[in-house]
Structures are given as structure tokens and as C-alpha cells.
Short mmCIF file of C-alpha atoms in Angstrom, two decimals:
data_model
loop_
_atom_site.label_atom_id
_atom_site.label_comp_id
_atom_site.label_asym_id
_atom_site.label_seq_id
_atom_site.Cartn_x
_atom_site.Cartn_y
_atom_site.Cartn_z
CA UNK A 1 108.99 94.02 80.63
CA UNK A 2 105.14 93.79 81.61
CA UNK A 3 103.45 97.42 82.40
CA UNK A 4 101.13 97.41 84.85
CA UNK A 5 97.67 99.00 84.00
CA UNK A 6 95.70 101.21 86.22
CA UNK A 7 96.68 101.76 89.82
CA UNK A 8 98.49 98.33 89.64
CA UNK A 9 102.38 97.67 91.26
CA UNK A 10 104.83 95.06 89.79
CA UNK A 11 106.61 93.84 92.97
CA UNK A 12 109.51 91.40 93.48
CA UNK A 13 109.92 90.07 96.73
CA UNK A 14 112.85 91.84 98.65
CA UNK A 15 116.20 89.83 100.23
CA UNK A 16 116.30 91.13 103.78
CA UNK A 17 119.38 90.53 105.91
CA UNK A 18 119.16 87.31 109.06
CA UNK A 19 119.06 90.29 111.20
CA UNK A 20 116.93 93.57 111.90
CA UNK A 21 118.68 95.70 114.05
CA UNK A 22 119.71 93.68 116.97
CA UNK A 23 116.93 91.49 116.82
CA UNK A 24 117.83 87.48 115.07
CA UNK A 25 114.82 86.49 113.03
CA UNK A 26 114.33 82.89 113.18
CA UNK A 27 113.90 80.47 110.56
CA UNK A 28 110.65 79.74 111.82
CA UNK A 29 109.53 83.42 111.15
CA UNK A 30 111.93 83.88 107.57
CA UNK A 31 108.92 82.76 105.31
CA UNK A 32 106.21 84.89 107.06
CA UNK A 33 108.77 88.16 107.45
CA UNK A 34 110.06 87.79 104.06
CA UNK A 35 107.03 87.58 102.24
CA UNK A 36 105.79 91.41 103.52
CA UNK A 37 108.55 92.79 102.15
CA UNK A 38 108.67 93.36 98.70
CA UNK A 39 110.88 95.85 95.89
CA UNK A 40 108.71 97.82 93.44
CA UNK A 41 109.81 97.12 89.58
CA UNK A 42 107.05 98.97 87.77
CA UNK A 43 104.20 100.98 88.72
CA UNK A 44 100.88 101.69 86.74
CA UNK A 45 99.56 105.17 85.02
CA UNK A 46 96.98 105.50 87.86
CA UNK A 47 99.52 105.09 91.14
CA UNK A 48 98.88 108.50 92.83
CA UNK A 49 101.75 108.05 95.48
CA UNK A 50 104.92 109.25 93.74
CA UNK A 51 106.76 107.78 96.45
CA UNK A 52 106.12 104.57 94.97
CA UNK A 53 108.39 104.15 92.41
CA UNK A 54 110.85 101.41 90.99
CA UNK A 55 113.20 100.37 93.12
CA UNK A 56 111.61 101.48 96.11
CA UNK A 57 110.90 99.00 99.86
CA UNK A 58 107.22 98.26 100.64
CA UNK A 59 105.44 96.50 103.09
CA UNK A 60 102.63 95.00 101.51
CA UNK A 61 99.50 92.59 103.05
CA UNK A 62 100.56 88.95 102.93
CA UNK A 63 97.63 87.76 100.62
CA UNK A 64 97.39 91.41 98.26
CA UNK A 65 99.85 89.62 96.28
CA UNK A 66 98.96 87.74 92.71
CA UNK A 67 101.85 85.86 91.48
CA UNK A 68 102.64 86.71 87.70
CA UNK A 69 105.95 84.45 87.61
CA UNK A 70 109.82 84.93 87.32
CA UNK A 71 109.56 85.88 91.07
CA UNK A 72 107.53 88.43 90.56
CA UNK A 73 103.55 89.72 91.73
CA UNK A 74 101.05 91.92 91.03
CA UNK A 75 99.48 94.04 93.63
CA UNK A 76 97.38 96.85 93.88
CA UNK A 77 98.56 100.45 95.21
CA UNK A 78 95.86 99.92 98.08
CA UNK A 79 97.75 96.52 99.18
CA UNK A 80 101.01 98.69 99.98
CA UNK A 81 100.81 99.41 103.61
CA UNK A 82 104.07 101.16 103.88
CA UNK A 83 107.29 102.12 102.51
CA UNK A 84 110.58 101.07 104.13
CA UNK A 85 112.44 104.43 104.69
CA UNK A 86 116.57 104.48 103.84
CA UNK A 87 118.59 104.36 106.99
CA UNK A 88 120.71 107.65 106.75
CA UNK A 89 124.00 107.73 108.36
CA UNK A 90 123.62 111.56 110.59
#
């Protein structure tokens, strides 16, 4: 597995569901929503958000991403412009 070096994020993008709640997205709108969304594989020594972690949802800028291959990108933490919380079932 590649290690990402400073404050550097392996990301792969993330499947997301035909639907968000009650709202349909279109297949117009698939490519554009899809490609925000994104799962954290490996993080870098110099990530200062712990929250950031493997495995974990982001929202990340549509052009922050450098594609490395197999699927996957290379962003900095700075591109991540939020983290998709867990539903929880209360």
C-alpha cells in the first residue's frame, strides 16, 4: 500500500446510494455528486485532524483531487471540506 507523506490523504471515491434522503439524484447530476464524495484509505504523518482517518466519508473540492490509479487520488488535508457524519438510529 502507498503512504502518503506530509499532510497528504489517500482517497477512493465513495459509492453513494440513487437516493439522498427523499431526494432522486439524476443521472445528469451522478458524475458531478459522486465525484465530491470520497472514502479515506490512508492518511499522512502531518494530518492534524484525527477525525480523518481510514475509512472515514469526506467531501472534498472537485479539482483537489490528483489521480494516483487503481481508483484511487491523492489530496491534500486542506482539500477536505467536510466529513460525512454516521446517521445514528435515536
Amino acid at each position: 500500500m502507498l503512504e502518503p507523506l506530509g499532510a497528504r490523504l489517500i482517497v477512493r471515491p465513495a459509492e453513494t446510494p440513487d437516493k439522498v434522503g427523499s431526494l432522486y439524484i439524476p443521472p445528469s447530476a451522478e458524475a458531478t455528486f459522486r465525484s465530491c464524495q470520497a472514502e479515506v484509505v490512508a492518511r499522512g504523518p502531518d494530518v492534524s485532524d484525527w477525525r480523518l482517518q481510514p475509512g472515514a466519508r469526506v467531501i472534498v473540492r472537485r479539482f483537489g483531487a490528483a489521480d494516483i490509479g487503481d481508483g484511487l487520488a491523492t489530496i491534500w488535508e486542506d482539500d477536505v471540506i467536510g466529513i460525512v457524519a454516521e446517521a445514528r438510529d435515536d
